[in-house]
Amino acid sequence: MQFTEREKKVIQLISNGEAVASIGRSLNLHIKTIYQIRLNLIKKLGCSGRTDFFNISRSETFKSWSQIHL
């Protein structure tokens, strides 16, 4: 599974509990761009929706995996 640099940054911030608006400000990106990146991540990870994505991205297993692979 390949992630862009932006996707890597966004998923790391989401897994740390950051809100979309906060991520946009910290990366100097429009909020709609962050929403699109999140949608791309949901598709790439095969999540059924936002809730599934948030549960996966905030799990300890995913955090451990992402430290190695992202």
PDB file of N, CA and C in Angstrom:
ATOM      1  N   MET A   1       0.848  -1.164   0.000  1.00  0.00           N
ATOM      2  CA  MET A   1       0.000   0.000   0.000  1.00  0.00           C
ATOM      3  C   MET A   1       0.902   1.237   0.000  1.00  0.00           C
ATOM      4  N   GLN A   2       0.679   2.114  -0.959  1.00  0.00           N
ATOM      5  CA  GLN A   2       1.484   3.323  -1.097  1.00  0.00           C
ATOM      6  C   GLN A   2       0.708   4.541  -0.610  1.00  0.00           C
ATOM      7  N   PHE A   3       1.366   5.368   0.176  1.00  0.00           N
ATOM      8  CA  PHE A   3       0.775   6.610   0.652  1.00  0.00           C
ATOM      9  C   PHE A   3       1.624   7.779   0.182  1.00  0.00           C
ATOM     10  N   THR A   4       0.957   8.883  -0.170  1.00  0.00           N
ATOM     11  CA  THR A   4       1.691  10.101  -0.510  1.00  0.00           C
ATOM     12  C   THR A   4       2.218  10.709   0.789  1.00  0.00           C
ATOM     13  N   GLU A   5       3.150  11.642   0.654  1.00  0.00           N
ATOM     14  CA  GLU A   5       3.687  12.309   1.840  1.00  0.00           C
ATOM     15  C   GLU A   5       2.585  13.037   2.603  1.00  0.00           C
ATOM     16  N   ARG A   6       1.681  13.687   1.878  1.00  0.00           N
ATOM     17  CA  ARG A   6       0.564  14.379   2.540  1.00  0.00           C
ATOM     18  C   ARG A   6      -0.323  13.391   3.283  1.00  0.00           C
ATOM     19  N   GLU A   7      -0.616  12.257   2.655  1.00  0.00           N
ATOM     20  CA  GLU A   7      -1.446  11.245   3.305  1.00  0.00           C
ATOM     21  C   GLU A   7      -0.781  10.751   4.586  1.00  0.00           C
ATOM     22  N   LYS A   8       0.517  10.552   4.535  1.00  0.00           N
ATOM     23  CA  LYS A   8       1.253  10.104   5.723  1.00  0.00           C
ATOM     24  C   LYS A   8       1.131  11.112   6.855  1.00  0.00           C
ATOM     25  N   LYS A   9       1.324  12.380   6.535  1.00  0.00           N
ATOM     26  CA  LYS A   9       1.214  13.433   7.556  1.00  0.00           C
ATOM     27  C   LYS A   9      -0.194  13.468   8.139  1.00  0.00           C
ATOM     28  N   VAL A  10      -1.195  13.450   7.250  1.00  0.00           N
ATOM     29  CA  VAL A  10      -2.585  13.561   7.696  1.00  0.00           C
ATOM     30  C   VAL A  10      -2.970  12.373   8.567  1.00  0.00           C
ATOM     31  N   ILE A  11      -2.616  11.171   8.163  1.00  0.00           N
ATOM     32  CA  ILE A  11      -3.023  10.005   8.957  1.00  0.00           C
ATOM     33  C   ILE A  11      -2.313   9.988  10.306  1.00  0.00           C
ATOM     34  N   GLN A  12      -1.088  10.460  10.357  1.00  0.00           N
ATOM     35  CA  GLN A  12      -0.394  10.531  11.643  1.00  0.00           C
ATOM     36  C   GLN A  12      -1.076  11.528  12.572  1.00  0.00           C
ATOM     37  N   LEU A  13      -1.475  12.671  12.021  1.00  0.00           N
ATOM     38  CA  LEU A  13      -2.155  13.677  12.837  1.00  0.00           C
ATOM     39  C   LEU A  13      -3.535  13.199  13.279  1.00  0.00           C
ATOM     40  N   ILE A  14      -4.258  12.533  12.387  1.00  0.00           N
ATOM     41  CA  ILE A  14      -5.571  11.992  12.752  1.00  0.00           C
ATOM     42  C   ILE A  14      -5.418  10.933  13.840  1.00  0.00           C
ATOM     43  N   SER A  15      -4.420  10.070  13.703  1.00  0.00           N
ATOM     44  CA  SER A  15      -4.234   9.014  14.703  1.00  0.00           C
ATOM     45  C   SER A  15      -3.864   9.587  16.067  1.00  0.00           C
ATOM     46  N   ASN A  16      -3.342  10.816  16.071  1.00  0.00           N
ATOM     47  CA  ASN A  16      -3.036  11.494  17.333  1.00  0.00           C
ATOM     48  C   ASN A  16      -4.222  12.293  17.857  1.00  0.00           C
ATOM     49  N   GLY A  17      -5.358  12.211  17.167  1.00  0.00           N
ATOM     50  CA  GLY A  17      -6.567  12.860  17.639  1.00  0.00           C
ATOM     51  C   GLY A  17      -6.786  14.280  17.156  1.00  0.00           C
ATOM     52  N   GLU A  18      -5.988  14.738  16.192  1.00  0.00           N
ATOM     53  CA  GLU A  18      -6.141  16.098  15.667  1.00  0.00           C
ATOM     54  C   GLU A  18      -7.421  16.225  14.850  1.00  0.00           C
ATOM     55  N   ALA A  19      -8.060  17.367  14.942  1.00  0.00           N
ATOM     56  CA  ALA A  19      -9.257  17.661  14.154  1.00  0.00           C
ATOM     57  C   ALA A  19      -8.858  18.100  12.751  1.00  0.00           C
ATOM     58  N   VAL A  20      -9.771  17.935  11.801  1.00  0.00           N
ATOM     59  CA  VAL A  20      -9.509  18.285  10.401  1.00  0.00           C
ATOM     60  C   VAL A  20      -9.089  19.747  10.266  1.00  0.00           C
ATOM     61  N   ALA A  21      -9.795  20.651  10.931  1.00  0.00           N
ATOM     62  CA  ALA A  21      -9.463  22.079  10.841  1.00  0.00           C
ATOM     63  C   ALA A  21      -8.059  22.350  11.367  1.00  0.00           C
ATOM     64  N   SER A  22      -7.702  21.700  12.442  1.00  0.00           N
ATOM     65  CA  SER A  22      -6.370  21.858  13.028  1.00  0.00           C
ATOM     66  C   SER A  22      -5.289  21.320  12.093  1.00  0.00           C
ATOM     67  N   ILE A  23      -5.570  20.195  11.464  1.00  0.00           N
ATOM     68  CA  ILE A  23      -4.623  19.613  10.506  1.00  0.00           C
ATOM     69  C   ILE A  23      -4.420  20.565   9.338  1.00  0.00           C
ATOM     70  N   GLY A  24      -5.508  21.119   8.834  1.00  0.00           N
ATOM     71  CA  GLY A  24      -5.418  22.078   7.736  1.00  0.00           C
ATOM     72  C   GLY A  24      -4.544  23.263   8.085  1.00  0.00           C
ATOM     73  N   ARG A  25      -4.738  23.791   9.283  1.00  0.00           N
ATOM     74  CA  ARG A  25      -3.926  24.940   9.714  1.00  0.00           C
ATOM     75  C   ARG A  25      -2.459  24.561   9.858  1.00  0.00           C
ATOM     76  N   SER A  26      -2.191  23.424  10.476  1.00  0.00           N
ATOM     77  CA  SER A  26      -0.799  23.043  10.722  1.00  0.00           C
ATOM     78  C   SER A  26      -0.050  22.693   9.436  1.00  0.00           C
ATOM     79  N   LEU A  27      -0.767  22.180   8.427  1.00  0.00           N
ATOM     80  CA  LEU A  27      -0.125  21.840   7.153  1.00  0.00           C
ATOM     81  C   LEU A  27      -0.299  22.935   6.104  1.00  0.00           C
ATOM     82  N   ASN A  28      -0.979  24.012   6.504  1.00  0.00           N
ATOM     83  CA  ASN A  28      -1.237  25.134   5.598  1.00  0.00           C
ATOM     84  C   ASN A  28      -1.987  24.677   4.343  1.00  0.00           C
ATOM     85  N   LEU A  29      -3.029  23.855   4.562  1.00  0.00           N
ATOM     86  CA  LEU A  29      -3.862  23.346   3.479  1.00  0.00           C
ATOM     87  C   LEU A  29      -5.316  23.695   3.761  1.00  0.00           C
ATOM     88  N   HIS A  30      -6.089  23.862   2.698  1.00  0.00           N
ATOM     89  CA  HIS A  30      -7.517  24.147   2.835  1.00  0.00           C
ATOM     90  C   HIS A  30      -8.206  22.943   3.461  1.00  0.00           C
ATOM     91  N   ILE A  31      -9.224  23.201   4.237  1.00  0.00           N
ATOM     92  CA  ILE A  31      -9.947  22.129   4.925  1.00  0.00           C
ATOM     93  C   ILE A  31     -10.529  21.111   3.940  1.00  0.00           C
ATOM     94  N   LYS A  32     -10.961  21.570   2.768  1.00  0.00           N
ATOM     95  CA  LYS A  32     -11.498  20.646   1.761  1.00  0.00           C
ATOM     96  C   LYS A  32     -10.415  19.700   1.253  1.00  0.00           C
ATOM     97  N   THR A  33      -9.185  20.174   1.206  1.00  0.00           N
ATOM     98  CA  THR A  33      -8.066  19.314   0.808  1.00  0.00           C
ATOM     99  C   THR A  33      -7.873  18.210   1.837  1.00  0.00           C
ATOM    100  N   ILE A  34      -7.976  18.551   3.106  1.00  0.00           N
ATOM    101  CA  ILE A  34      -7.835  17.550   4.167  1.00  0.00           C
ATOM    102  C   ILE A  34      -8.968  16.530   4.086  1.00  0.00           C
ATOM    103  N   TYR A  35     -10.184  16.996   3.839  1.00  0.00           N
ATOM    104  CA  TYR A  35     -11.311  16.065   3.676  1.00  0.00           C
ATOM    105  C   TYR A  35     -11.060  15.104   2.512  1.00  0.00           C
ATOM    106  N   GLN A  36     -10.519  15.603   1.413  1.00  0.00           N
ATOM    107  CA  GLN A  36     -10.245  14.752   0.249  1.00  0.00           C
ATOM    108  C   GLN A  36      -9.146  13.738   0.560  1.00  0.00           C
ATOM    109  N   ILE A  37      -8.120  14.179   1.249  1.00  0.00           N
ATOM    110  CA  ILE A  37      -7.047  13.266   1.644  1.00  0.00           C
ATOM    111  C   ILE A  37      -7.610  12.182   2.564  1.00  0.00           C
ATOM    112  N   ARG A  38      -8.462  12.585   3.503  1.00  0.00           N
ATOM    113  CA  ARG A  38      -9.076  11.611   4.410  1.00  0.00           C
ATOM    114  C   ARG A  38      -9.911  10.600   3.633  1.00  0.00           C
ATOM    115  N   LEU A  39     -10.671  11.070   2.648  1.00  0.00           N
ATOM    116  CA  LEU A  39     -11.471  10.168   1.817  1.00  0.00           C
ATOM    117  C   LEU A  39     -10.571   9.184   1.067  1.00  0.00           C
ATOM    118  N   ASN A  40      -9.465   9.670   0.524  1.00  0.00           N
ATOM    119  CA  ASN A  40      -8.512   8.788  -0.161  1.00  0.00           C
ATOM    120  C   ASN A  40      -7.965   7.732   0.795  1.00  0.00           C
ATOM    121  N   LEU A  41      -7.660   8.135   2.023  1.00  0.00           N
ATOM    122  CA  LEU A  41      -7.152   7.190   3.016  1.00  0.00           C
ATOM    123  C   LEU A  41      -8.200   6.145   3.379  1.00  0.00           C
ATOM    124  N   ILE A  42      -9.441   6.572   3.511  1.00  0.00           N
ATOM    125  CA  ILE A  42     -10.531   5.637   3.816  1.00  0.00           C
ATOM    126  C   ILE A  42     -10.613   4.567   2.730  1.00  0.00           C
ATOM    127  N   LYS A  43     -10.519   4.992   1.476  1.00  0.00           N
ATOM    128  CA  LYS A  43     -10.576   4.043   0.357  1.00  0.00           C
ATOM    129  C   LYS A  43      -9.359   3.128   0.346  1.00  0.00           C
ATOM    130  N   LYS A  44      -8.165   3.703   0.512  1.00  0.00           N
ATOM    131  CA  LYS A  44      -6.941   2.902   0.469  1.00  0.00           C
ATOM    132  C   LYS A  44      -6.898   1.859   1.581  1.00  0.00           C
ATOM    133  N   LEU A  45      -7.412   2.213   2.747  1.00  0.00           N
ATOM    134  CA  LEU A  45      -7.388   1.292   3.879  1.00  0.00           C
ATOM    135  C   LEU A  45      -8.564   0.323   3.879  1.00  0.00           C
ATOM    136  N   GLY A  46      -9.495   0.507   2.937  1.00  0.00           N
ATOM    137  CA  GLY A  46     -10.639  -0.388   2.826  1.00  0.00           C
ATOM    138  C   GLY A  46     -11.645  -0.233   3.955  1.00  0.00           C
ATOM    139  N   CYS A  47     -11.728   0.960   4.505  1.00  0.00           N
ATOM    140  CA  CYS A  47     -12.659   1.225   5.602  1.00  0.00           C
ATOM    141  C   CYS A  47     -14.075   1.381   5.059  1.00  0.00           C
ATOM    142  N   SER A  48     -15.047   1.050   5.894  1.00  0.00           N
ATOM    143  CA  SER A  48     -16.445   1.168   5.473  1.00  0.00           C
ATOM    144  C   SER A  48     -16.970   2.593   5.608  1.00  0.00           C
ATOM    145  N   GLY A  49     -16.242   3.445   6.282  1.00  0.00           N
ATOM    146  CA  GLY A  49     -16.654   4.838   6.455  1.00  0.00           C
ATOM    147  C   GLY A  49     -15.749   5.548   7.441  1.00  0.00           C
ATOM    148  N   ARG A  50     -16.160   6.769   7.817  1.00  0.00           N
ATOM    149  CA  ARG A  50     -15.331   7.573   8.718  1.00  0.00           C
ATOM    150  C   ARG A  50     -15.155   6.932  10.088  1.00  0.00           C
ATOM    151  N   THR A  51     -16.225   6.370  10.630  1.00  0.00           N
ATOM    152  CA  THR A  51     -16.129   5.769  11.960  1.00  0.00           C
ATOM    153  C   THR A  51     -15.141   4.619  11.960  1.00  0.00           C
ATOM    154  N   ASP A  52     -15.241   3.762  10.965  1.00  0.00           N
ATOM    155  CA  ASP A  52     -14.309   2.644  10.820  1.00  0.00           C
ATOM    156  C   ASP A  52     -12.878   3.164  10.679  1.00  0.00           C
ATOM    157  N   PHE A  53     -12.706   4.185   9.852  1.00  0.00           N
ATOM    158  CA  PHE A  53     -11.389   4.790   9.644  1.00  0.00           C
ATOM    159  C   PHE A  53     -10.818   5.335  10.953  1.00  0.00           C
ATOM    160  N   PHE A  54     -11.636   6.083  11.709  1.00  0.00           N
ATOM    161  CA  PHE A  54     -11.152   6.648  12.968  1.00  0.00           C
ATOM    162  C   PHE A  54     -10.802   5.557  13.967  1.00  0.00           C
ATOM    163  N   ASN A  55     -11.621   4.515  14.034  1.00  0.00           N
ATOM    164  CA  ASN A  55     -11.328   3.410  14.949  1.00  0.00           C
ATOM    165  C   ASN A  55     -10.020   2.726  14.588  1.00  0.00           C
ATOM    166  N   ILE A  56      -9.795   2.503  13.305  1.00  0.00           N
ATOM    167  CA  ILE A  56      -8.561   1.857  12.862  1.00  0.00           C
ATOM    168  C   ILE A  56      -7.367   2.770  13.088  1.00  0.00           C
ATOM    169  N   SER A  57      -7.471   4.015  12.637  1.00  0.00           N
ATOM    170  CA  SER A  57      -6.319   4.923  12.697  1.00  0.00           C
ATOM    171  C   SER A  57      -5.908   5.271  14.122  1.00  0.00           C
ATOM    172  N   ARG A  58      -6.829   5.146  15.056  1.00  0.00           N
ATOM    173  CA  ARG A  58      -6.501   5.476  16.446  1.00  0.00           C
ATOM    174  C   ARG A  58      -6.183   4.252  17.296  1.00  0.00           C
ATOM    175  N   SER A  59      -6.195   3.075  16.679  1.00  0.00           N
ATOM    176  CA  SER A  59      -5.883   1.856  17.429  1.00  0.00           C
ATOM    177  C   SER A  59      -4.377   1.752  17.661  1.00  0.00           C
ATOM    178  N   GLU A  60      -4.008   1.126  18.741  1.00  0.00           N
ATOM    179  CA  GLU A  60      -2.589   0.957  19.068  1.00  0.00           C
ATOM    180  C   GLU A  60      -1.881   0.104  18.016  1.00  0.00           C
ATOM    181  N   THR A  61      -2.572  -0.883  17.474  1.00  0.00           N
ATOM    182  CA  THR A  61      -1.986  -1.729  16.436  1.00  0.00           C
ATOM    183  C   THR A  61      -1.615  -0.903  15.220  1.00  0.00           C
ATOM    184  N   PHE A  62      -2.525  -0.032  14.783  1.00  0.00           N
ATOM    185  CA  PHE A  62      -2.250   0.805  13.622  1.00  0.00           C
ATOM    186  C   PHE A  62      -1.121   1.782  13.916  1.00  0.00           C
ATOM    187  N   LYS A  63      -1.119   2.359  15.102  1.00  0.00           N
ATOM    188  CA  LYS A  63      -0.060   3.306  15.454  1.00  0.00           C
ATOM    189  C   LYS A  63       1.304   2.627  15.405  1.00  0.00           C
ATOM    190  N   SER A  64       1.385   1.398  15.913  1.00  0.00           N
ATOM    191  CA  SER A  64       2.646   0.649  15.860  1.00  0.00           C
ATOM    192  C   SER A  64       3.043   0.359  14.420  1.00  0.00           C
ATOM    193  N   TRP A  65       2.074  -0.063  13.604  1.00  0.00           N
ATOM    194  CA  TRP A  65       2.337  -0.355  12.199  1.00  0.00           C
ATOM    195  C   TRP A  65       2.804   0.899  11.468  1.00  0.00           C
ATOM    196  N   SER A  66       2.148   2.017  11.724  1.00  0.00           N
ATOM    197  CA  SER A  66       2.466   3.245  10.996  1.00  0.00           C
ATOM    198  C   SER A  66       3.846   3.782  11.349  1.00  0.00           C
ATOM    199  N   GLN A  67       4.311   3.545  12.567  1.00  0.00           N
ATOM    200  CA  GLN A  67       5.655   3.988  12.937  1.00  0.00           C
ATOM    201  C   GLN A  67       6.720   3.262  12.127  1.00  0.00           C
ATOM    202  N   ILE A  68       6.429   2.051  11.740  1.00  0.00           N
ATOM    203  CA  ILE A  68       7.377   1.256  10.957  1.00  0.00           C
ATOM    204  C   ILE A  68       7.243   1.547   9.469  1.00  0.00           C
ATOM    205  N   HIS A  69       6.007   1.649   8.976  1.00  0.00           N
ATOM    206  CA  HIS A  69       5.755   1.696   7.539  1.00  0.00           C
ATOM    207  C   HIS A  69       5.495   3.072   6.958  1.00  0.00           C
ATOM    208  N   LEU A  70       5.257   4.068   7.775  1.00  0.00           N
ATOM    209  CA  LEU A  70       4.967   5.386   7.218  1.00  0.00           C
ATOM    210  C   LEU A  70       6.144   6.285   7.328  1.00  0.00           C
TER     211      LEU A  70
END
